[in-house]
Amino acid sequence: MLALNERFLLGKYINIFEVTCKEGNPFENFLKLMFSEKLIDGLLTCSKDGLRPKLILNEDEVEVPRRNSCFGVNSLLKRAVQKYQLSRIAVLSPACVFDGINKTQYYGIGCNWVKTAIALKVGILCPGSLVKTAFLTELLDITERKGTPDRFFFKEGRLFYEFKGKRFKVPLDVHHRYINPACRYCLNLSSKGSDITCVFLEEEERALFIVRSERGWSTIGKLQLKRPDLLLFRKAKEELINGVLEFLREKTLLNISDIIERIELGLPLPKWNDQKLRKFYRLWNSINQNFEEEVF
């Protein structure tokens, strides 16, 4: 049986930090500092409402998406490299966008080498993306109010929405019905394969940084040497990490249930092919727990 332990859910990482800043969002300040120190010359992410892709060219425009809705980010990569001649691009997005970037050599003429312009991959702990109409319906279902959430965050292993100054817990079984269909079959919610994964917390001035690579580690080190007063890094408490694992475990089980159901019905799976299914079955039915990390 596949072990839904920390290694599978969070993947490999160097360290996890709880990051605070005096004002603003830690990730916004982190990315602004990267611009000011010339570590990046562009940022690919989504708009603040999370509903459209955005290419950011200077630190004054930096903003992180407040909603779990990221679509089409990698469609701007070719423009960033060819039109604006960018060579040090940071990408802030869920894991699915990085999957697309890794396949850019198949996009056509002019895309063979665009992914070499990526200077830093910043992943987002993703509960599943929603389109605008799904947000409206889900919020009406949960709160009986009309509108779209102002932002999402995690607290004590649960997903929350903030709407007009009030915070609402989102039941995962309800949320699962409204997310994009392809998100129901994703097993990389924590953005394994990125340099740093960001986790949004209740207070906007706090966040978790899951540092995964030497590139992410050295970037944080350089910025801390330049501006140690801007961001305060502390080793994350065990209860914060356990809360993230609790959410990932519950959401992953819902996704696995959908995967198995479609396989049994003989239906195709978005983003899955025969090779990936064989890999999944080999792990799911294995009694040997000592396996290499697999990213689906």
PDB file of C-alpha atoms in Angstrom:
ATOM      1  CA  MET A   1       0.000   0.000   0.000  1.00  0.00           C
ATOM      2  CA  LEU A   2       1.263   3.490  -0.837  1.00  0.00           C
ATOM      3  CA  ALA A   3       2.264   5.259   2.371  1.00  0.00           C
ATOM      4  CA  LEU A   4       0.651   8.687   2.665  1.00  0.00           C
ATOM      5  CA  ASN A   5       3.441   9.848   4.940  1.00  0.00           C
ATOM      6  CA  GLU A   6       5.419  13.080   5.038  1.00  0.00           C
ATOM      7  CA  ARG A   7       7.830  11.862   2.392  1.00  0.00           C
ATOM      8  CA  PHE A   8       5.086  11.242  -0.136  1.00  0.00           C
ATOM      9  CA  LEU A   9       2.872  14.225   0.723  1.00  0.00           C
ATOM     10  CA  LEU A  10       5.520  16.935   1.136  1.00  0.00           C
ATOM     11  CA  GLY A  11       8.359  15.381  -0.839  1.00  0.00           C
ATOM     12  CA  LYS A  12      12.027  16.089  -0.276  1.00  0.00           C
ATOM     13  CA  TYR A  13      12.978  19.380   1.313  1.00  0.00           C
ATOM     14  CA  ILE A  14      15.936  21.001   3.060  1.00  0.00           C
ATOM     15  CA  ASN A  15      14.022  22.907   5.732  1.00  0.00           C
ATOM     16  CA  ILE A  16      10.647  24.505   6.497  1.00  0.00           C
ATOM     17  CA  PHE A  17      10.529  28.062   7.801  1.00  0.00           C
ATOM     18  CA  GLU A  18       7.804  30.180   9.312  1.00  0.00           C
ATOM     19  CA  VAL A  19       8.359  33.614   7.780  1.00  0.00           C
ATOM     20  CA  THR A  20       6.961  36.878   9.120  1.00  0.00           C
ATOM     21  CA  CYS A  21       7.269  40.481   8.000  1.00  0.00           C
ATOM     22  CA  LYS A  22       6.237  43.786   9.559  1.00  0.00           C
ATOM     23  CA  GLU A  23       3.735  44.581   6.832  1.00  0.00           C
ATOM     24  CA  GLY A  24       2.518  43.026   3.611  1.00  0.00           C
ATOM     25  CA  ASN A  25       2.730  39.460   2.384  1.00  0.00           C
ATOM     26  CA  PRO A  26       6.064  37.632   2.948  1.00  0.00           C
ATOM     27  CA  PHE A  27       6.060  36.242  -0.589  1.00  0.00           C
ATOM     28  CA  GLU A  28       5.381  39.628  -2.132  1.00  0.00           C
ATOM     29  CA  ASN A  29       8.240  41.150  -0.130  1.00  0.00           C
ATOM     30  CA  PHE A  30      10.477  38.199  -0.997  1.00  0.00           C
ATOM     31  CA  LEU A  31       9.834  38.608  -4.740  1.00  0.00           C
ATOM     32  CA  LYS A  32      10.159  42.406  -4.589  1.00  0.00           C
ATOM     33  CA  LEU A  33      13.531  41.991  -2.915  1.00  0.00           C
ATOM     34  CA  MET A  34      14.607  39.593  -5.677  1.00  0.00           C
ATOM     35  CA  PHE A  35      13.777  42.297  -8.223  1.00  0.00           C
ATOM     36  CA  SER A  36      15.625  45.020  -6.317  1.00  0.00           C
ATOM     37  CA  GLU A  37      18.729  42.826  -5.944  1.00  0.00           C
ATOM     38  CA  LYS A  38      18.654  41.955  -9.689  1.00  0.00           C
ATOM     39  CA  LEU A  39      18.256  38.239  -9.008  1.00  0.00           C
ATOM     40  CA  ILE A  40      15.290  38.164 -11.407  1.00  0.00           C
ATOM     41  CA  ASP A  41      14.170  40.359 -14.301  1.00  0.00           C
ATOM     42  CA  GLY A  42      10.608  39.044 -14.579  1.00  0.00           C
ATOM     43  CA  LEU A  43       7.869  37.214 -12.676  1.00  0.00           C
ATOM     44  CA  LEU A  44       5.264  34.885 -14.143  1.00  0.00           C
ATOM     45  CA  THR A  45       2.192  34.354 -11.988  1.00  0.00           C
ATOM     46  CA  CYS A  46      -1.517  35.179 -11.842  1.00  0.00           C
ATOM     47  CA  SER A  47      -3.277  38.447 -11.114  1.00  0.00           C
ATOM     48  CA  LYS A  48      -4.299  39.221  -7.540  1.00  0.00           C
ATOM     49  CA  ASP A  49      -7.780  37.773  -8.131  1.00  0.00           C
ATOM     50  CA  GLY A  50      -6.126  34.664  -9.585  1.00  0.00           C
ATOM     51  CA  LEU A  51      -8.271  34.668 -12.725  1.00  0.00           C
ATOM     52  CA  ARG A  52      -5.779  35.650 -15.443  1.00  0.00           C
ATOM     53  CA  PRO A  53      -2.056  35.089 -16.079  1.00  0.00           C
ATOM     54  CA  LYS A  54       0.274  38.021 -15.565  1.00  0.00           C
ATOM     55  CA  LEU A  55       3.835  38.888 -16.553  1.00  0.00           C
ATOM     56  CA  ILE A  56       5.434  41.289 -14.052  1.00  0.00           C
ATOM     57  CA  LEU A  57       8.481  43.285 -15.128  1.00  0.00           C
ATOM     58  CA  ASN A  58       9.321  45.395 -12.062  1.00  0.00           C
ATOM     59  CA  GLU A  59       9.002  45.243  -8.284  1.00  0.00           C
ATOM     60  CA  ASP A  60       6.244  47.879  -8.086  1.00  0.00           C
ATOM     61  CA  GLU A  61       3.843  45.525  -9.896  1.00  0.00           C
ATOM     62  CA  VAL A  62       4.555  42.465  -7.744  1.00  0.00           C
ATOM     63  CA  GLU A  63       1.478  40.811  -6.252  1.00  0.00           C
ATOM     64  CA  VAL A  64       0.696  37.232  -5.344  1.00  0.00           C
ATOM     65  CA  PRO A  65      -2.632  35.572  -6.218  1.00  0.00           C
ATOM     66  CA  ARG A  66      -5.054  35.585  -3.282  1.00  0.00           C
ATOM     67  CA  ARG A  67      -7.361  32.903  -4.686  1.00  0.00           C
ATOM     68  CA  ASN A  68      -6.655  29.321  -5.680  1.00  0.00           C
ATOM     69  CA  SER A  69      -7.261  29.956  -9.378  1.00  0.00           C
ATOM     70  CA  CYS A  70      -4.191  29.814 -11.624  1.00  0.00           C
ATOM     71  CA  PHE A  71      -4.643  29.154 -15.325  1.00  0.00           C
ATOM     72  CA  GLY A  72      -2.535  29.860 -18.412  1.00  0.00           C
ATOM     73  CA  VAL A  73       0.607  31.089 -16.655  1.00  0.00           C
ATOM     74  CA  ASN A  74       2.995  29.159 -18.910  1.00  0.00           C
ATOM     75  CA  SER A  75       1.346  30.677 -22.012  1.00  0.00           C
ATOM     76  CA  LEU A  76       3.268  33.901 -21.282  1.00  0.00           C
ATOM     77  CA  LEU A  77       6.690  32.253 -21.064  1.00  0.00           C
ATOM     78  CA  LYS A  78       7.448  32.503 -24.788  1.00  0.00           C
ATOM     79  CA  ARG A  79       6.500  36.205 -24.834  1.00  0.00           C
ATOM     80  CA  ALA A  80       8.673  36.877 -21.779  1.00  0.00           C
ATOM     81  CA  VAL A  81      11.732  35.349 -23.447  1.00  0.00           C
ATOM     82  CA  GLN A  82      11.255  36.474 -27.062  1.00  0.00           C
ATOM     83  CA  LYS A  83       9.550  39.872 -26.781  1.00  0.00           C
ATOM     84  CA  TYR A  84      11.049  41.168 -23.528  1.00  0.00           C
ATOM     85  CA  GLN A  85      14.363  39.275 -23.739  1.00  0.00           C
ATOM     86  CA  LEU A  86      14.114  38.116 -20.116  1.00  0.00           C
ATOM     87  CA  SER A  87      16.695  35.626 -18.906  1.00  0.00           C
ATOM     88  CA  ARG A  88      16.109  35.380 -15.125  1.00  0.00           C
ATOM     89  CA  ILE A  89      12.421  34.671 -14.594  1.00  0.00           C
ATOM     90  CA  ALA A  90      10.740  33.586 -11.358  1.00  0.00           C
ATOM     91  CA  VAL A  91       7.521  31.584 -11.614  1.00  0.00           C
ATOM     92  CA  LEU A  92       4.935  31.600  -8.807  1.00  0.00           C
ATOM     93  CA  SER A  93       2.252  28.976  -9.435  1.00  0.00           C
ATOM     94  CA  PRO A  94       0.911  25.508  -8.551  1.00  0.00           C
ATOM     95  CA  ALA A  95       2.657  22.327  -9.691  1.00  0.00           C
ATOM     96  CA  CYS A  96       0.605  21.953 -12.898  1.00  0.00           C
ATOM     97  CA  VAL A  97       2.184  25.103 -14.373  1.00  0.00           C
ATOM     98  CA  PHE A  98       5.656  23.658 -13.823  1.00  0.00           C
ATOM     99  CA  ASP A  99       4.516  20.484 -15.608  1.00  0.00           C
ATOM    100  CA  GLY A 100       3.665  22.674 -18.596  1.00  0.00           C
ATOM    101  CA  ILE A 101       6.977  24.529 -18.442  1.00  0.00           C
ATOM    102  CA  ASN A 102       8.851  21.216 -18.438  1.00  0.00           C
ATOM    103  CA  LYS A 103       7.140  20.359 -21.742  1.00  0.00           C
ATOM    104  CA  THR A 104       7.800  23.647 -23.548  1.00  0.00           C
ATOM    105  CA  GLN A 105      10.062  21.937 -26.077  1.00  0.00           C
ATOM    106  CA  TYR A 106       6.856  20.519 -27.601  1.00  0.00           C
ATOM    107  CA  TYR A 107       5.185  23.935 -28.007  1.00  0.00           C
ATOM    108  CA  GLY A 108       6.677  24.631 -31.441  1.00  0.00           C
ATOM    109  CA  ILE A 109       9.332  26.769 -33.067  1.00  0.00           C
ATOM    110  CA  GLY A 110      10.985  29.208 -30.686  1.00  0.00           C
ATOM    111  CA  CYS A 111      10.121  27.306 -27.501  1.00  0.00           C
ATOM    112  CA  ASN A 112      12.944  24.785 -27.356  1.00  0.00           C
ATOM    113  CA  TRP A 113      15.050  26.656 -24.813  1.00  0.00           C
ATOM    114  CA  VAL A 114      12.630  29.007 -23.065  1.00  0.00           C
ATOM    115  CA  LYS A 115      12.596  26.983 -19.852  1.00  0.00           C
ATOM    116  CA  THR A 116      16.319  27.663 -19.395  1.00  0.00           C
ATOM    117  CA  ALA A 117      15.337  31.271 -18.578  1.00  0.00           C
ATOM    118  CA  ILE A 118      13.677  30.151 -15.324  1.00  0.00           C
ATOM    119  CA  ALA A 119      15.736  31.422 -12.387  1.00  0.00           C
ATOM    120  CA  LEU A 120      13.456  30.254  -9.546  1.00  0.00           C
ATOM    121  CA  LYS A 121      10.368  28.058  -9.247  1.00  0.00           C
ATOM    122  CA  VAL A 122       8.125  29.091  -6.361  1.00  0.00           C
ATOM    123  CA  GLY A 123       5.298  26.598  -5.924  1.00  0.00           C
ATOM    124  CA  ILE A 124       1.984  27.098  -4.153  1.00  0.00           C
ATOM    125  CA  LEU A 125       0.373  24.570  -1.815  1.00  0.00           C
ATOM    126  CA  CYS A 126      -2.729  24.092  -3.928  1.00  0.00           C
ATOM    127  CA  PRO A 127      -6.146  22.835  -2.750  1.00  0.00           C
ATOM    128  CA  GLY A 128      -7.335  22.744  -6.374  1.00  0.00           C
ATOM    129  CA  SER A 129      -8.087  25.572  -8.788  1.00  0.00           C
ATOM    130  CA  LEU A 130     -11.545  27.005  -9.436  1.00  0.00           C
ATOM    131  CA  VAL A 131     -12.958  29.195 -12.198  1.00  0.00           C
ATOM    132  CA  LYS A 132     -14.983  32.284 -11.287  1.00  0.00           C
ATOM    133  CA  THR A 133     -18.412  30.632 -11.618  1.00  0.00           C
ATOM    134  CA  ALA A 134     -17.262  27.757  -9.391  1.00  0.00           C
ATOM    135  CA  PHE A 135     -16.124  30.264  -6.741  1.00  0.00           C
ATOM    136  CA  LEU A 136     -19.544  31.930  -6.814  1.00  0.00           C
ATOM    137  CA  THR A 137     -21.395  28.633  -6.455  1.00  0.00           C
ATOM    138  CA  GLU A 138     -19.079  27.204  -3.794  1.00  0.00           C
ATOM    139  CA  LEU A 139     -19.263  30.321  -1.618  1.00  0.00           C
ATOM    140  CA  LEU A 140     -23.054  30.329  -1.929  1.00  0.00           C
ATOM    141  CA  ASP A 141     -23.096  26.656  -0.915  1.00  0.00           C
ATOM    142  CA  ILE A 142     -20.838  27.193   2.122  1.00  0.00           C
ATOM    143  CA  THR A 143     -21.936  30.599   3.407  1.00  0.00           C
ATOM    144  CA  GLU A 144     -25.252  31.284   1.627  1.00  0.00           C
ATOM    145  CA  ARG A 145     -23.714  34.575   0.471  1.00  0.00           C
ATOM    146  CA  LYS A 146     -23.131  35.813  -3.053  1.00  0.00           C
ATOM    147  CA  GLY A 147     -19.643  36.777  -4.186  1.00  0.00           C
ATOM    148  CA  THR A 148     -16.132  35.401  -4.576  1.00  0.00           C
ATOM    149  CA  PRO A 149     -13.625  34.862  -1.726  1.00  0.00           C
ATOM    150  CA  ASP A 150     -11.054  37.571  -1.093  1.00  0.00           C
ATOM    151  CA  ARG A 151      -8.336  35.025  -0.336  1.00  0.00           C
ATOM    152  CA  PHE A 152      -7.668  31.473   0.851  1.00  0.00           C
ATOM    153  CA  PHE A 153      -5.401  30.230   3.632  1.00  0.00           C
ATOM    154  CA  PHE A 154      -4.674  27.187   5.794  1.00  0.00           C
ATOM    155  CA  LYS A 155      -5.157  26.874   9.547  1.00  0.00           C
ATOM    156  CA  GLU A 156      -4.836  23.769  11.749  1.00  0.00           C
ATOM    157  CA  GLY A 157      -5.017  21.419   8.781  1.00  0.00           C
ATOM    158  CA  ARG A 158      -8.107  23.041   7.276  1.00  0.00           C
ATOM    159  CA  LEU A 159      -8.798  25.220   4.247  1.00  0.00           C
ATOM    160  CA  PHE A 160     -10.401  28.612   4.899  1.00  0.00           C
ATOM    161  CA  TYR A 161     -11.834  31.409   2.769  1.00  0.00           C
ATOM    162  CA  GLU A 162     -11.899  35.052   3.796  1.00  0.00           C
ATOM    163  CA  PHE A 163     -14.890  37.005   2.488  1.00  0.00           C
ATOM    164  CA  LYS A 164     -15.707  40.604   3.430  1.00  0.00           C
ATOM    165  CA  GLY A 165     -13.646  40.421   6.616  1.00  0.00           C
ATOM    166  CA  LYS A 166     -15.137  37.106   7.796  1.00  0.00           C
ATOM    167  CA  ARG A 167     -13.481  33.706   7.663  1.00  0.00           C
ATOM    168  CA  PHE A 168     -15.211  30.472   6.715  1.00  0.00           C
ATOM    169  CA  LYS A 169     -13.977  26.894   6.978  1.00  0.00           C
ATOM    170  CA  VAL A 170     -14.267  25.063   3.659  1.00  0.00           C
ATOM    171  CA  PRO A 171     -15.297  21.373   3.937  1.00  0.00           C
ATOM    172  CA  LEU A 172     -12.961  19.475   1.631  1.00  0.00           C
ATOM    173  CA  ASP A 173     -15.644  17.090   0.365  1.00  0.00           C
ATOM    174  CA  VAL A 174     -17.685  20.124  -0.744  1.00  0.00           C
ATOM    175  CA  HIS A 175     -14.646  21.915  -2.165  1.00  0.00           C
ATOM    176  CA  HIS A 176     -13.684  18.777  -4.102  1.00  0.00           C
ATOM    177  CA  ARG A 177     -16.904  18.979  -6.135  1.00  0.00           C
ATOM    178  CA  TYR A 178     -16.183  22.493  -7.408  1.00  0.00           C
ATOM    179  CA  ILE A 179     -12.503  22.359  -8.379  1.00  0.00           C
ATOM    180  CA  ASN A 180     -11.273  21.989 -11.946  1.00  0.00           C
ATOM    181  CA  PRO A 181     -11.753  18.324 -13.085  1.00  0.00           C
ATOM    182  CA  ALA A 182      -8.026  17.796 -13.747  1.00  0.00           C
ATOM    183  CA  CYS A 183      -7.238  18.934 -10.177  1.00  0.00           C
ATOM    184  CA  ARG A 184      -9.179  15.949  -8.817  1.00  0.00           C
ATOM    185  CA  TYR A 185      -6.507  13.583 -10.132  1.00  0.00           C
ATOM    186  CA  CYS A 186      -3.423  15.520  -9.025  1.00  0.00           C
ATOM    187  CA  LEU A 187      -1.092  13.926  -6.461  1.00  0.00           C
ATOM    188  CA  ASN A 188       1.373  16.804  -6.316  1.00  0.00           C
ATOM    189  CA  LEU A 189      -0.548  19.294  -4.198  1.00  0.00           C
ATOM    190  CA  SER A 190       2.592  20.520  -2.418  1.00  0.00           C
ATOM    191  CA  SER A 191       4.480  21.439  -5.625  1.00  0.00           C
ATOM    192  CA  LYS A 192       7.241  18.861  -5.358  1.00  0.00           C
ATOM    193  CA  GLY A 193       9.864  19.774  -7.936  1.00  0.00           C
ATOM    194  CA  SER A 194       9.827  23.503  -7.151  1.00  0.00           C
ATOM    195  CA  ASP A 195      12.672  25.358  -5.439  1.00  0.00           C
ATOM    196  CA  ILE A 196      10.438  26.802  -2.705  1.00  0.00           C
ATOM    197  CA  THR A 197       6.815  25.984  -1.859  1.00  0.00           C
ATOM    198  CA  CYS A 198       4.712  28.693  -0.235  1.00  0.00           C
ATOM    199  CA  VAL A 199       1.875  28.010   2.193  1.00  0.00           C
ATOM    200  CA  PHE A 200      -0.526  30.851   2.997  1.00  0.00           C
ATOM    201  CA  LEU A 201      -1.470  31.147   6.686  1.00  0.00           C
ATOM    202  CA  GLU A 202      -4.251  32.960   8.556  1.00  0.00           C
ATOM    203  CA  GLU A 203      -2.322  36.179   9.165  1.00  0.00           C
ATOM    204  CA  GLU A 204      -1.286  37.769   5.894  1.00  0.00           C
ATOM    205  CA  GLU A 205       2.050  38.745   7.460  1.00  0.00           C
ATOM    206  CA  ARG A 206       2.909  35.053   8.058  1.00  0.00           C
ATOM    207  CA  ALA A 207       3.625  32.193   5.684  1.00  0.00           C
ATOM    208  CA  LEU A 208       5.483  28.909   5.446  1.00  0.00           C
ATOM    209  CA  PHE A 209       8.471  28.535   3.124  1.00  0.00           C
ATOM    210  CA  ILE A 210       9.241  24.899   2.246  1.00  0.00           C
ATOM    211  CA  VAL A 211      12.792  25.127   0.881  1.00  0.00           C
ATOM    212  CA  ARG A 212      13.456  22.200  -1.461  1.00  0.00           C
ATOM    213  CA  SER A 213      16.561  22.910  -3.526  1.00  0.00           C
ATOM    214  CA  GLU A 214      20.030  24.381  -3.199  1.00  0.00           C
ATOM    215  CA  ARG A 215      18.921  27.126  -5.578  1.00  0.00           C
ATOM    216  CA  GLY A 216      16.074  28.076  -3.255  1.00  0.00           C
ATOM    217  CA  TRP A 217      18.335  27.847  -0.198  1.00  0.00           C
ATOM    218  CA  SER A 218      21.056  30.051  -1.710  1.00  0.00           C
ATOM    219  CA  THR A 219      18.485  32.624  -2.904  1.00  0.00           C
ATOM    220  CA  ILE A 220      17.125  33.007   0.629  1.00  0.00           C
ATOM    221  CA  GLY A 221      20.687  33.255   1.979  1.00  0.00           C
ATOM    222  CA  LYS A 222      21.610  36.055  -0.443  1.00  0.00           C
ATOM    223  CA  LEU A 223      18.498  38.064   0.389  1.00  0.00           C
ATOM    224  CA  GLN A 224      18.971  37.617   4.131  1.00  0.00           C
ATOM    225  CA  LEU A 225      22.507  38.965   3.861  1.00  0.00           C
ATOM    226  CA  LYS A 226      21.247  42.047   2.017  1.00  0.00           C
ATOM    227  CA  ARG A 227      18.104  42.767   4.050  1.00  0.00           C
ATOM    228  CA  PRO A 228      17.985  40.797   7.331  1.00  0.00           C
ATOM    229  CA  ASP A 229      15.425  43.265   8.716  1.00  0.00           C
ATOM    230  CA  LEU A 230      12.751  42.703   6.047  1.00  0.00           C
ATOM    231  CA  LEU A 231      11.837  39.049   6.625  1.00  0.00           C
ATOM    232  CA  LEU A 232      12.200  37.038   9.834  1.00  0.00           C
ATOM    233  CA  PHE A 233      12.907  33.337   9.227  1.00  0.00           C
ATOM    234  CA  ARG A 234      12.262  30.857  12.043  1.00  0.00           C
ATOM    235  CA  LYS A 235      12.197  27.087  11.916  1.00  0.00           C
ATOM    236  CA  ALA A 236       8.554  26.059  11.576  1.00  0.00           C
ATOM    237  CA  LYS A 237       6.898  24.497  14.608  1.00  0.00           C
ATOM    238  CA  GLU A 238       5.898  20.859  14.432  1.00  0.00           C
ATOM    239  CA  GLU A 239       2.210  21.714  14.820  1.00  0.00           C
ATOM    240  CA  LEU A 240       2.289  23.899  11.693  1.00  0.00           C
ATOM    241  CA  ILE A 241       3.904  21.139   9.636  1.00  0.00           C
ATOM    242  CA  ASN A 242       1.462  18.549  10.998  1.00  0.00           C
ATOM    243  CA  GLY A 243      -1.437  20.814  10.027  1.00  0.00           C
ATOM    244  CA  VAL A 244      -0.190  20.974   6.439  1.00  0.00           C
ATOM    245  CA  LEU A 245       0.257  17.190   6.380  1.00  0.00           C
ATOM    246  CA  GLU A 246      -3.260  16.670   7.734  1.00  0.00           C
ATOM    247  CA  PHE A 247      -4.740  18.760   4.929  1.00  0.00           C
ATOM    248  CA  LEU A 248      -2.608  17.053   2.267  1.00  0.00           C
ATOM    249  CA  ARG A 249      -3.524  13.590   3.508  1.00  0.00           C
ATOM    250  CA  GLU A 250      -7.272  14.269   3.473  1.00  0.00           C
ATOM    251  CA  LYS A 251      -7.212  15.932   0.046  1.00  0.00           C
ATOM    252  CA  THR A 252      -4.935  13.285  -1.478  1.00  0.00           C
ATOM    253  CA  LEU A 253      -7.286  10.509  -0.338  1.00  0.00           C
ATOM    254  CA  LEU A 254     -10.174  12.252  -2.110  1.00  0.00           C
ATOM    255  CA  ASN A 255      -8.098  12.490  -5.284  1.00  0.00           C
ATOM    256  CA  ILE A 256      -6.976   8.858  -5.101  1.00  0.00           C
ATOM    257  CA  SER A 257     -10.603   7.781  -4.673  1.00  0.00           C
ATOM    258  CA  ASP A 258     -11.510   9.605  -7.898  1.00  0.00           C
ATOM    259  CA  ILE A 259      -8.528   8.118  -9.734  1.00  0.00           C
ATOM    260  CA  ILE A 260      -9.460   4.558  -8.774  1.00  0.00           C
ATOM    261  CA  GLU A 261     -13.130   5.131  -9.600  1.00  0.00           C
ATOM    262  CA  ARG A 262     -12.359   6.297 -13.139  1.00  0.00           C
ATOM    263  CA  ILE A 263      -9.925   3.431 -13.709  1.00  0.00           C
ATOM    264  CA  GLU A 264     -12.545   0.900 -12.630  1.00  0.00           C
ATOM    265  CA  LEU A 265     -15.063   2.493 -14.991  1.00  0.00           C
ATOM    266  CA  GLY A 266     -12.548   2.420 -17.833  1.00  0.00           C
ATOM    267  CA  LEU A 267     -12.671   6.195 -18.286  1.00  0.00           C
ATOM    268  CA  PRO A 268      -9.668   8.299 -19.375  1.00  0.00           C
ATOM    269  CA  LEU A 269      -7.859  10.420 -16.818  1.00  0.00           C
ATOM    270  CA  PRO A 270      -6.695  13.987 -17.521  1.00  0.00           C
ATOM    271  CA  LYS A 271      -2.882  14.314 -17.297  1.00  0.00           C
ATOM    272  CA  TRP A 272      -2.488  10.532 -16.889  1.00  0.00           C
ATOM    273  CA  ASN A 273      -1.188   8.025 -19.439  1.00  0.00           C
ATOM    274  CA  ASP A 274      -0.639   4.248 -19.329  1.00  0.00           C
ATOM    275  CA  GLN A 275       2.924   4.602 -18.044  1.00  0.00           C
ATOM    276  CA  LYS A 276       1.856   6.859 -15.178  1.00  0.00           C
ATOM    277  CA  LEU A 277      -1.028   4.530 -14.275  1.00  0.00           C
ATOM    278  CA  ARG A 278       1.335   1.543 -14.120  1.00  0.00           C
ATOM    279  CA  LYS A 279       3.664   3.539 -11.869  1.00  0.00           C
ATOM    280  CA  PHE A 280       0.752   4.475  -9.615  1.00  0.00           C
ATOM    281  CA  TYR A 281      -0.526   0.876  -9.362  1.00  0.00           C
ATOM    282  CA  ARG A 282       2.989  -0.406  -8.689  1.00  0.00           C
ATOM    283  CA  LEU A 283       3.265   1.936  -5.707  1.00  0.00           C
ATOM    284  CA  TRP A 284      -0.329   1.677  -4.506  1.00  0.00           C
ATOM    285  CA  ASN A 285      -0.212  -2.131  -4.379  1.00  0.00           C
ATOM    286  CA  SER A 286       3.359  -2.415  -3.127  1.00  0.00           C
ATOM    287  CA  ILE A 287       4.008  -3.856   0.329  1.00  0.00           C
ATOM    288  CA  ASN A 288       7.591  -2.562   0.246  1.00  0.00           C
ATOM    289  CA  GLN A 289       7.722   0.916   1.783  1.00  0.00           C
ATOM    290  CA  ASN A 290      11.295   1.673   0.645  1.00  0.00           C
ATOM    291  CA  PHE A 291      10.600   3.304  -2.700  1.00  0.00           C
ATOM    292  CA  GLU A 292      12.114   6.262  -4.506  1.00  0.00           C
ATOM    293  CA  GLU A 293      10.112   9.476  -4.440  1.00  0.00           C
ATOM    294  CA  GLU A 294       7.626   9.593  -7.313  1.00  0.00           C
ATOM    295  CA  VAL A 295       6.069  12.828  -8.561  1.00  0.00           C
ATOM    296  CA  PHE A 296       2.766  12.382 -10.397  1.00  0.00           C
TER     297      PHE A 296
END
